[in-house]
């Protein structure tokens, strides 16, 4: 039994949850369907978003060939920045505004898909940049209407961006990550071809998979939708609506698959089954967190990525320091789940069991530590950094990390326990190192 929401006092809480199902095609070779999908969406001229490395790969060639064969005009934008910024979002939006297209297709990881979302938004509904950015950093103004069709083609098994209405970027002047969140940003279609993961470096597969792991655990342990205040109008119900029975299903299966296939998929690039199952786990977790929302590990990750000192992990571009998204999340997760467990210990125990921990004799008081320890074991097995120190931070950085994460209320308020400055400080202290 995965869901039991009926014993929770409703008070002024929401009594309904919404299911925004993603329109997904999953399977080896499905990138070849891009042209047919574009035609079915009545796209005559399409903006193809990718980055300069992916632009030289077979994945992009397959998509371009399919679009040309279907008679779709192409405007290629291959300048997407890995870990996009407000500046790179604006450049992409400017391209889209000039390209005179009636649809978008993104081929890449979360950075590419998020950039296409932003370019679609600002070229369809032009506004001063901070208008739509999450409050309190931005204006938090609702997107005024539908966007043009966007077909998302993820090439990593991680972000789930193809299934969500969130676009994340670095706001350079604040040295902090933030985002734009609206159901209207969700891509209209996703083509998820697991063969794209065959050539990914081990470190990229691992970082992406830990992002998936945390998406699923955060969505499953999030504050239930019944404990979120009811919206003023049903149409204002947020995407981050809290744990709900629909998202629970995806979280459970995603965590089970990660428990089975994470180590295999990272350590053996020829293990086709493992890499394909990790891609499916990413899809399930993306659908889940697109309807439930993440919480504290992701809220903390924004400043871990934004304040990077000199960390340059293998498998990623070496031209500037970067804490890849999945690493910036997972270095926080064990510390967070130790603390949030009293909010719903049974769910923390479920997570530990699905990830492969032996929980036969574990009581509710031990659920958090057992789950945290299982995550740490998986991090060690797959070469992840040892907490914040492993990505270049020390205790002296904690005040800055706390300041950077405090504005992420959309995420922090979705936690099963209350999160304030003092608790965030404790969480970062607990995340400094794990072994
Ligand atoms: Fe994520």
CSV table of N, CA and C in Angstrom, one decimal, residues 178-327:
chain,number,residue,atom,x,y,z
A,178,UNK,N,18.1,29.8,-9.6
A,178,UNK,CA,16.7,30.0,-9.4
A,178,UNK,C,16.0,29.4,-10.6
A,179,UNK,N,14.7,29.7,-10.7
A,179,UNK,CA,14.0,29.1,-11.9
A,179,UNK,C,12.7,29.8,-12.2
A,180,UNK,N,12.1,29.3,-13.2
A,180,UNK,CA,10.8,29.7,-13.7
A,180,UNK,C,9.9,28.4,-13.6
A,181,UNK,N,8.8,28.5,-12.9
A,181,UNK,CA,7.9,27.3,-12.8
A,181,UNK,C,6.5,27.6,-13.2
A,182,UNK,N,6.0,26.9,-14.2
A,182,UNK,CA,4.7,27.1,-14.7
A,182,UNK,C,4.3,25.8,-15.5
A,183,UNK,N,3.1,25.3,-15.2
A,183,UNK,CA,2.6,24.1,-16.0
A,183,UNK,C,2.7,24.4,-17.5
A,184,UNK,N,2.6,25.6,-17.9
A,184,UNK,CA,2.6,26.0,-19.3
A,184,UNK,C,4.0,25.8,-20.0
A,185,UNK,N,5.0,25.6,-19.1
A,185,UNK,CA,6.4,25.4,-19.7
A,185,UNK,C,6.6,23.9,-20.0
A,186,UNK,N,5.8,23.1,-19.5
A,186,UNK,CA,6.0,21.6,-19.7
A,186,UNK,C,6.0,21.3,-21.3
A,187,UNK,N,7.1,20.6,-21.7
A,187,UNK,CA,7.1,20.3,-23.2
A,187,UNK,C,5.8,19.5,-23.6
A,188,UNK,N,5.3,19.8,-24.8
A,188,UNK,CA,4.1,19.1,-25.2
A,188,UNK,C,4.3,17.6,-25.5
A,189,UNK,N,5.5,17.3,-26.0
A,189,UNK,CA,5.8,15.9,-26.2
A,189,UNK,C,7.2,15.6,-25.8
A,190,UNK,N,7.5,14.3,-25.4
A,190,UNK,CA,8.9,13.9,-25.1
A,190,UNK,C,9.2,12.7,-25.9
A,191,UNK,N,10.4,12.7,-26.6
A,191,UNK,CA,10.9,11.5,-27.2
A,191,UNK,C,12.1,11.0,-26.4
A,192,UNK,N,12.0,9.9,-25.7
A,192,UNK,CA,13.0,9.5,-24.8
A,192,UNK,C,13.7,8.2,-25.4
A,193,UNK,N,14.9,8.4,-25.9
A,193,UNK,CA,15.6,7.3,-26.6
A,193,UNK,C,16.7,6.8,-25.7
A,194,UNK,N,16.6,5.7,-25.0
A,194,UNK,CA,17.6,5.3,-24.1
A,194,UNK,C,19.0,5.0,-24.7
A,195,UNK,N,19.0,4.8,-26.0
A,195,UNK,CA,20.3,4.5,-26.6
A,195,UNK,C,21.2,5.8,-26.5
A,196,UNK,N,20.7,6.9,-26.2
A,196,UNK,CA,21.5,8.1,-26.1
A,196,UNK,C,22.5,8.0,-24.9
A,197,UNK,N,22.2,7.1,-24.0
A,197,UNK,CA,23.0,7.1,-22.8
A,197,UNK,C,24.3,6.2,-23.0
A,198,UNK,N,24.3,5.5,-24.2
A,198,UNK,CA,25.4,4.5,-24.4
A,198,UNK,C,26.8,5.1,-24.3
A,199,UNK,N,26.9,6.3,-24.8
A,199,UNK,CA,28.3,6.9,-24.8
A,199,UNK,C,28.6,7.8,-23.7
A,200,UNK,N,27.7,7.9,-22.7
A,200,UNK,CA,27.9,8.9,-21.6
A,200,UNK,C,29.0,8.4,-20.7
A,201,UNK,N,29.9,9.3,-20.3
A,201,UNK,CA,31.0,9.0,-19.3
A,201,UNK,C,30.3,8.5,-18.0
A,202,UNK,N,31.0,7.6,-17.3
A,202,UNK,CA,30.5,7.0,-16.0
A,202,UNK,C,30.1,8.1,-15.0
A,203,UNK,N,30.9,9.2,-14.9
A,203,UNK,CA,30.6,10.2,-13.9
A,203,UNK,C,29.3,10.9,-14.3
A,204,UNK,N,29.0,11.1,-15.5
A,204,UNK,CA,27.7,11.7,-16.0
A,204,UNK,C,26.5,10.8,-15.7
A,205,UNK,N,26.7,9.5,-16.0
A,205,UNK,CA,25.6,8.6,-15.7
A,205,UNK,C,25.3,8.6,-14.2
A,206,UNK,N,26.4,8.6,-13.4
A,206,UNK,CA,26.2,8.5,-11.9
A,206,UNK,C,25.6,9.8,-11.4
A,207,UNK,N,26.1,11.0,-11.8
A,207,UNK,CA,25.5,12.2,-11.3
A,207,UNK,C,24.0,12.3,-11.7
A,208,UNK,N,23.7,11.9,-12.9
A,208,UNK,CA,22.3,12.0,-13.4
A,208,UNK,C,21.4,11.1,-12.6
A,209,UNK,N,22.0,9.9,-12.3
A,209,UNK,CA,21.1,8.9,-11.6
A,209,UNK,C,20.9,9.3,-10.2
A,210,UNK,N,21.8,10.0,-9.6
A,210,UNK,CA,21.6,10.5,-8.2
A,210,UNK,C,20.6,11.6,-8.2
A,211,UNK,N,20.5,12.4,-9.3
A,211,UNK,CA,19.5,13.4,-9.4
A,211,UNK,C,18.1,12.7,-9.4
A,212,UNK,N,18.0,11.6,-10.2
A,212,UNK,CA,16.8,10.9,-10.3
A,212,UNK,C,16.4,10.3,-8.9
A,213,UNK,N,17.4,9.7,-8.3
A,213,UNK,CA,17.2,9.1,-6.9
A,213,UNK,C,16.6,10.2,-6.0
A,214,UNK,N,17.1,11.4,-6.0
A,214,UNK,CA,16.7,12.4,-5.1
A,214,UNK,C,15.3,12.9,-5.6
A,215,UNK,N,15.1,13.1,-6.9
A,215,UNK,CA,13.7,13.4,-7.3
A,215,UNK,C,12.7,12.5,-6.7
A,216,UNK,N,13.0,11.2,-6.8
A,216,UNK,CA,12.0,10.2,-6.4
A,216,UNK,C,11.8,10.3,-4.9
A,217,UNK,N,12.9,10.3,-4.1
A,217,UNK,CA,12.8,10.3,-2.7
A,217,UNK,C,12.2,11.6,-2.2
A,218,UNK,N,12.5,12.7,-2.8
A,218,UNK,CA,12.0,14.0,-2.3
A,218,UNK,C,10.5,14.1,-2.6
A,219,UNK,N,10.1,13.6,-3.8
A,219,UNK,CA,8.6,13.6,-4.1
A,219,UNK,C,7.9,12.7,-3.2
A,220,UNK,N,8.4,11.5,-2.9
A,220,UNK,CA,7.7,10.5,-2.1
A,220,UNK,C,7.6,11.0,-0.6
A,221,UNK,N,8.6,11.7,-0.1
A,221,UNK,CA,8.6,12.1,1.3
A,221,UNK,C,8.1,13.6,1.4
A,222,UNK,N,7.7,14.2,0.3
A,222,UNK,CA,7.3,15.6,0.4
A,222,UNK,C,6.0,15.7,1.3
A,223,UNK,N,5.8,16.9,1.8
A,223,UNK,CA,4.5,17.1,2.5
A,223,UNK,C,3.3,16.7,1.7
A,224,UNK,N,2.4,15.9,2.2
A,224,UNK,CA,1.3,15.5,1.4
A,224,UNK,C,0.4,16.7,0.9
A,225,UNK,N,-0.2,16.4,-0.2
A,225,UNK,CA,-1.0,17.5,-0.8
A,225,UNK,C,-2.1,18.0,0.1
A,226,UNK,N,-2.5,17.1,1.0
A,226,UNK,CA,-3.6,17.4,1.9
A,226,UNK,C,-3.2,18.4,3.0
A,227,UNK,N,-1.9,18.5,3.2
A,227,UNK,CA,-1.3,19.4,4.2
A,227,UNK,C,-0.9,20.8,3.6
A,228,UNK,N,-1.0,20.9,2.3
A,228,UNK,CA,-0.7,22.2,1.6
A,228,UNK,C,-2.0,23.0,1.6
A,229,UNK,N,-2.0,24.3,1.9
A,229,UNK,CA,-3.2,25.1,1.9
A,229,UNK,C,-3.9,25.0,0.6
A,230,UNK,N,-5.2,24.9,0.6
A,230,UNK,CA,-6.0,24.8,-0.6
A,230,UNK,C,-5.8,26.1,-1.4
A,231,UNK,N,-5.7,26.0,-2.8
A,231,UNK,CA,-5.4,27.2,-3.6
A,231,UNK,C,-6.7,28.1,-3.6
A,232,UNK,N,-6.5,29.4,-3.9
A,232,UNK,CA,-7.6,30.3,-3.9
A,232,UNK,C,-8.6,29.9,-5.0
A,233,UNK,N,-8.1,29.4,-6.1
A,233,UNK,CA,-8.9,28.8,-7.2
A,233,UNK,C,-8.2,27.6,-7.7
A,234,UNK,N,-9.0,26.6,-8.1
A,234,UNK,CA,-8.4,25.3,-8.6
A,234,UNK,C,-7.3,25.5,-9.6
A,235,UNK,N,-7.5,26.5,-10.5
A,235,UNK,CA,-6.5,26.7,-11.5
A,235,UNK,C,-5.2,27.2,-11.0
A,236,UNK,N,-5.2,27.6,-9.7
A,236,UNK,CA,-3.9,28.1,-9.1
A,236,UNK,C,-3.2,27.0,-8.3
A,237,UNK,N,-3.7,25.7,-8.3
A,237,UNK,CA,-3.0,24.6,-7.7
A,237,UNK,C,-1.6,24.5,-8.2
A,238,UNK,N,-0.6,24.5,-7.4
A,238,UNK,CA,0.8,24.5,-7.9
A,238,UNK,C,1.2,23.1,-8.5
A,239,UNK,N,2.2,23.1,-9.4
A,239,UNK,CA,2.8,21.8,-9.8
A,239,UNK,C,3.4,21.1,-8.6
A,240,UNK,N,4.1,21.9,-7.7
A,240,UNK,CA,4.6,21.3,-6.5
A,240,UNK,C,3.5,21.1,-5.5
A,241,UNK,N,2.6,20.2,-5.8
A,241,UNK,CA,1.4,20.1,-4.9
A,241,UNK,C,1.6,19.2,-3.7
A,242,UNK,N,2.8,18.6,-3.6
A,242,UNK,CA,3.1,17.7,-2.5
A,242,UNK,C,2.8,16.2,-2.9
A,243,UNK,N,3.2,15.3,-2.0
A,243,UNK,CA,3.1,13.9,-2.3
A,243,UNK,C,1.6,13.5,-2.6
A,244,UNK,N,1.4,12.7,-3.5
A,244,UNK,CA,0.1,12.3,-3.9
A,244,UNK,C,0.1,10.9,-4.5
A,245,UNK,N,-1.0,10.2,-4.6
A,245,UNK,CA,-1.0,8.8,-5.1
A,245,UNK,C,-0.4,8.6,-6.5
A,246,UNK,N,-0.6,9.6,-7.4
A,246,UNK,CA,-0.1,9.4,-8.7
A,246,UNK,C,1.4,9.5,-8.7
A,247,UNK,N,2.0,10.5,-8.0
A,247,UNK,CA,3.5,10.6,-8.0
A,247,UNK,C,4.1,9.4,-7.2
A,248,UNK,N,3.4,8.9,-6.2
A,248,UNK,CA,3.9,7.8,-5.4
A,248,UNK,C,4.3,6.6,-6.3
A,249,UNK,N,3.4,6.3,-7.2
A,249,UNK,CA,3.6,5.1,-8.1
A,249,UNK,C,5.0,5.3,-8.8
A,250,UNK,N,5.2,6.4,-9.4
A,250,UNK,CA,6.4,6.6,-10.2
A,250,UNK,C,7.6,6.6,-9.3
A,251,UNK,N,7.5,7.2,-8.1
A,251,UNK,CA,8.7,7.2,-7.1
A,251,UNK,C,9.0,5.8,-6.7
A,252,UNK,N,8.1,5.0,-6.4
A,252,UNK,CA,8.3,3.6,-5.9
A,252,UNK,C,9.1,2.8,-7.0
A,253,UNK,N,8.6,2.8,-8.2
A,253,UNK,CA,9.2,2.0,-9.3
A,253,UNK,C,10.6,2.6,-9.7
A,254,UNK,N,10.7,3.9,-9.7
A,254,UNK,CA,12.0,4.6,-10.0
A,254,UNK,C,13.0,4.2,-9.0
A,255,UNK,N,12.7,4.2,-7.7
A,255,UNK,CA,13.7,3.9,-6.6
A,255,UNK,C,14.0,2.4,-6.7
A,256,UNK,N,13.1,1.6,-7.0
A,256,UNK,CA,13.4,0.1,-7.1
A,256,UNK,C,14.4,-0.1,-8.3
A,257,UNK,N,14.1,0.6,-9.4
A,257,UNK,CA,15.0,0.4,-10.5
A,257,UNK,C,16.4,0.9,-10.2
A,258,UNK,N,16.5,2.1,-9.5
A,258,UNK,CA,17.8,2.6,-9.2
A,258,UNK,C,18.5,1.7,-8.3
A,259,UNK,N,17.8,1.1,-7.3
A,259,UNK,CA,18.4,0.1,-6.4
A,259,UNK,C,19.0,-1.0,-7.1
A,260,UNK,N,18.4,-1.5,-8.2
A,260,UNK,CA,18.8,-2.6,-9.0
A,260,UNK,C,19.9,-2.3,-9.9
A,261,UNK,N,19.8,-1.1,-10.6
A,261,UNK,CA,20.7,-0.9,-11.8
A,261,UNK,C,21.7,0.2,-11.7
A,262,UNK,N,21.7,1.0,-10.6
A,262,UNK,CA,22.6,2.1,-10.5
A,262,UNK,C,24.1,1.7,-10.7
A,263,UNK,N,24.5,0.8,-9.9
A,263,UNK,CA,26.0,0.5,-9.9
A,263,UNK,C,26.3,-0.1,-11.3
A,264,UNK,N,25.5,-1.0,-11.8
A,264,UNK,CA,25.7,-1.7,-13.1
A,264,UNK,C,25.8,-0.6,-14.2
A,265,UNK,N,24.8,0.3,-14.2
A,265,UNK,CA,24.8,1.3,-15.3
A,265,UNK,C,25.9,2.2,-15.3
A,266,UNK,N,26.5,2.5,-14.1
A,266,UNK,CA,27.6,3.4,-14.0
A,266,UNK,C,28.9,2.8,-14.4
A,267,UNK,N,29.1,1.6,-13.9
A,267,UNK,CA,30.4,0.9,-14.0
A,267,UNK,C,30.6,0.2,-15.3
A,268,UNK,N,29.6,-0.1,-16.0
A,268,UNK,CA,29.7,-0.9,-17.3
A,268,UNK,C,28.9,-0.2,-18.4
A,269,UNK,N,29.6,0.5,-19.3
A,269,UNK,CA,28.9,1.2,-20.3
A,269,UNK,C,28.3,0.3,-21.3
A,270,UNK,N,28.7,-1.0,-21.3
A,270,UNK,CA,28.1,-2.0,-22.2
A,270,UNK,C,26.9,-2.7,-21.6
A,271,UNK,N,26.5,-2.3,-20.4
A,271,UNK,CA,25.3,-2.9,-19.8
A,271,UNK,C,24.1,-2.2,-20.3
A,272,UNK,N,23.6,-2.6,-21.5
A,272,UNK,CA,22.5,-1.9,-22.1
A,272,UNK,C,21.3,-2.0,-21.2
A,273,UNK,N,21.0,-3.1,-20.6
A,273,UNK,CA,19.8,-3.2,-19.8
A,273,UNK,C,19.8,-2.2,-18.7
A,274,UNK,N,21.0,-2.1,-18.0
A,274,UNK,CA,21.0,-1.2,-16.9
A,274,UNK,C,20.8,0.3,-17.3
A,275,UNK,N,21.5,0.6,-18.4
A,275,UNK,CA,21.4,2.0,-18.8
A,275,UNK,C,20.0,2.4,-19.3
A,276,UNK,N,19.3,1.4,-20.0
A,276,UNK,CA,18.0,1.7,-20.4
A,276,UNK,C,17.0,1.7,-19.2
A,277,UNK,N,17.2,0.9,-18.2
A,277,UNK,CA,16.4,0.9,-17.0
A,277,UNK,C,16.6,2.2,-16.2
A,278,UNK,N,17.8,2.8,-16.2
A,278,UNK,CA,18.1,4.0,-15.5
A,278,UNK,C,17.3,5.2,-16.3
A,279,UNK,N,17.3,5.1,-17.6
A,279,UNK,CA,16.5,6.1,-18.4
A,279,UNK,C,15.1,6.0,-18.0
A,280,UNK,N,14.5,4.8,-17.9
A,280,UNK,CA,13.1,4.7,-17.6
A,280,UNK,C,12.9,5.2,-16.1
A,281,UNK,N,13.8,4.9,-15.2
A,281,UNK,CA,13.7,5.4,-13.9
A,281,UNK,C,13.7,6.9,-13.9
A,282,UNK,N,14.5,7.5,-14.7
A,282,UNK,CA,14.5,9.0,-14.8
A,282,UNK,C,13.2,9.5,-15.3
A,283,UNK,N,12.6,8.8,-16.3
A,283,UNK,CA,11.3,9.3,-16.8
A,283,UNK,C,10.2,9.2,-15.7
A,284,UNK,N,10.2,8.1,-15.0
A,284,UNK,CA,9.2,7.9,-14.0
A,284,UNK,C,9.3,9.0,-12.9
A,285,UNK,N,10.6,9.2,-12.5
A,285,UNK,CA,10.8,10.2,-11.4
A,285,UNK,C,10.5,11.6,-11.9
A,286,UNK,N,10.7,11.8,-13.2
A,286,UNK,CA,10.4,13.2,-13.8
A,286,UNK,C,8.9,13.4,-13.7
A,287,UNK,N,8.1,12.4,-14.1
A,287,UNK,CA,6.7,12.5,-14.1
A,287,UNK,C,6.2,12.7,-12.6
A,288,UNK,N,6.9,12.0,-11.7
A,288,UNK,CA,6.5,12.1,-10.3
A,288,UNK,C,6.8,13.5,-9.7
A,289,UNK,N,8.0,14.0,-9.9
A,289,UNK,CA,8.3,15.3,-9.3
A,289,UNK,C,7.7,16.4,-10.0
A,290,UNK,N,7.3,16.2,-11.3
A,290,UNK,CA,6.5,17.2,-12.0
A,290,UNK,C,5.2,17.4,-11.4
A,291,UNK,N,4.7,16.4,-10.7
A,291,UNK,CA,3.3,16.5,-10.1
A,291,UNK,C,3.4,16.7,-8.6
A,292,UNK,N,4.5,16.4,-7.9
A,292,UNK,CA,4.6,16.5,-6.5
A,292,UNK,C,5.5,17.6,-6.0
A,293,UNK,N,6.7,17.7,-6.7
A,293,UNK,CA,7.6,18.7,-6.3
A,293,UNK,C,8.7,18.1,-5.5
A,294,UNK,N,9.9,18.7,-5.6
A,294,UNK,CA,11.1,18.3,-4.8
A,294,UNK,C,11.0,19.1,-3.5
A,295,UNK,N,12.0,18.8,-2.6
A,295,UNK,CA,12.1,19.7,-1.4
A,295,UNK,C,13.5,20.0,-1.1
A,296,UNK,N,14.0,19.7,0.1
A,296,UNK,CA,15.2,20.4,0.6
A,296,UNK,C,16.5,20.0,-0.1
A,297,UNK,N,16.8,18.8,-0.5
A,297,UNK,CA,18.1,18.6,-1.2
A,297,UNK,C,18.2,19.4,-2.4
A,298,UNK,N,17.1,19.6,-3.2
A,298,UNK,CA,17.2,20.5,-4.3
A,298,UNK,C,17.3,21.9,-3.9
A,299,UNK,N,16.5,22.3,-2.9
A,299,UNK,CA,16.6,23.7,-2.4
A,299,UNK,C,18.0,24.1,-2.0
A,300,UNK,N,18.7,23.1,-1.3
A,300,UNK,CA,20.1,23.4,-0.9
A,300,UNK,C,21.1,23.3,-2.1
A,301,UNK,N,20.7,22.6,-3.2
A,301,UNK,CA,21.7,22.4,-4.3
A,301,UNK,C,21.9,23.7,-5.0
A,302,UNK,N,21.0,24.6,-5.0
A,302,UNK,CA,21.1,25.7,-5.9
A,302,UNK,C,22.3,26.6,-5.5
A,303,UNK,N,22.6,26.7,-4.2
A,303,UNK,CA,23.8,27.5,-3.8
A,303,UNK,C,25.0,26.6,-3.9
A,304,UNK,N,24.9,25.3,-3.7
A,304,UNK,CA,26.1,24.4,-3.9
A,304,UNK,C,26.6,24.6,-5.3
A,305,UNK,N,25.7,24.6,-6.3
A,305,UNK,CA,26.1,24.8,-7.7
A,305,UNK,C,26.5,26.3,-7.9
A,306,UNK,N,25.8,27.2,-7.4
A,306,UNK,CA,26.0,28.6,-7.7
A,306,UNK,C,27.3,29.2,-7.1
A,307,UNK,N,27.8,28.7,-6.0
A,307,UNK,CA,28.9,29.3,-5.3
A,307,UNK,C,30.2,28.5,-5.6
A,308,UNK,N,30.2,27.6,-6.6
A,308,UNK,CA,31.3,26.7,-6.9
A,308,UNK,C,32.7,27.4,-6.8
A,309,UNK,N,33.7,26.8,-6.2
A,309,UNK,CA,35.0,27.4,-6.1
A,309,UNK,C,35.8,26.9,-7.3
A,310,UNK,N,36.4,25.7,-7.2
A,310,UNK,CA,37.3,25.2,-8.2
A,310,UNK,C,37.1,23.7,-8.6
A,311,UNK,N,35.9,23.2,-8.4
A,311,UNK,CA,35.6,21.8,-8.7
A,311,UNK,C,35.4,21.6,-10.2
A,312,UNK,N,36.2,20.7,-10.7
A,312,UNK,CA,36.1,20.3,-12.2
A,312,UNK,C,36.1,18.8,-12.3
A,313,UNK,N,34.9,18.2,-12.2
A,313,UNK,CA,34.8,16.7,-12.2
A,313,UNK,C,35.1,16.1,-13.6
A,314,UNK,N,35.6,14.9,-13.6
A,314,UNK,CA,35.8,14.2,-14.8
A,314,UNK,C,34.5,14.0,-15.6
A,315,UNK,N,34.6,14.0,-16.9
A,315,UNK,CA,33.4,13.7,-17.7
A,315,UNK,C,32.6,15.0,-18.1
A,316,UNK,N,33.0,16.1,-17.5
A,316,UNK,CA,32.3,17.4,-17.8
A,316,UNK,C,33.3,18.4,-18.4
A,317,UNK,N,32.8,19.4,-19.1
A,317,UNK,CA,33.7,20.4,-19.7
A,317,UNK,C,34.6,21.0,-18.6
A,318,UNK,N,35.9,21.1,-19.0
A,318,UNK,CA,36.9,21.5,-18.0
A,318,UNK,C,37.3,23.0,-18.1
A,319,UNK,N,36.5,23.8,-18.9
A,319,UNK,CA,36.9,25.2,-19.1
A,319,UNK,C,36.6,26.1,-18.0
A,320,UNK,N,35.6,25.6,-17.1
A,320,UNK,CA,35.4,26.4,-15.9
A,320,UNK,C,34.8,25.5,-14.8
A,321,UNK,N,35.0,25.9,-13.5
A,321,UNK,CA,34.5,25.0,-12.4
A,321,UNK,C,33.0,24.8,-12.5
A,322,UNK,N,32.6,23.6,-12.1
A,322,UNK,CA,31.2,23.3,-12.1
A,322,UNK,C,30.9,22.2,-11.1
A,323,UNK,N,29.8,22.3,-10.4
A,323,UNK,CA,29.2,21.2,-9.6
A,323,UNK,C,28.0,20.7,-10.4
A,324,UNK,N,28.1,19.6,-11.1
A,324,UNK,CA,27.0,19.1,-11.9
A,324,UNK,C,25.7,19.0,-11.0
A,325,UNK,N,24.6,19.2,-11.6
A,325,UNK,CA,23.3,19.3,-10.9
A,325,UNK,C,23.2,18.1,-9.9
A,326,UNK,N,23.3,16.9,-10.4
A,326,UNK,CA,23.1,15.7,-9.6
A,326,UNK,C,24.0,15.6,-8.4
A,327,UNK,N,25.3,16.0,-8.6
A,327,UNK,CA,26.2,16.0,-7.5
A,327,UNK,C,25.8,17.1,-6.5
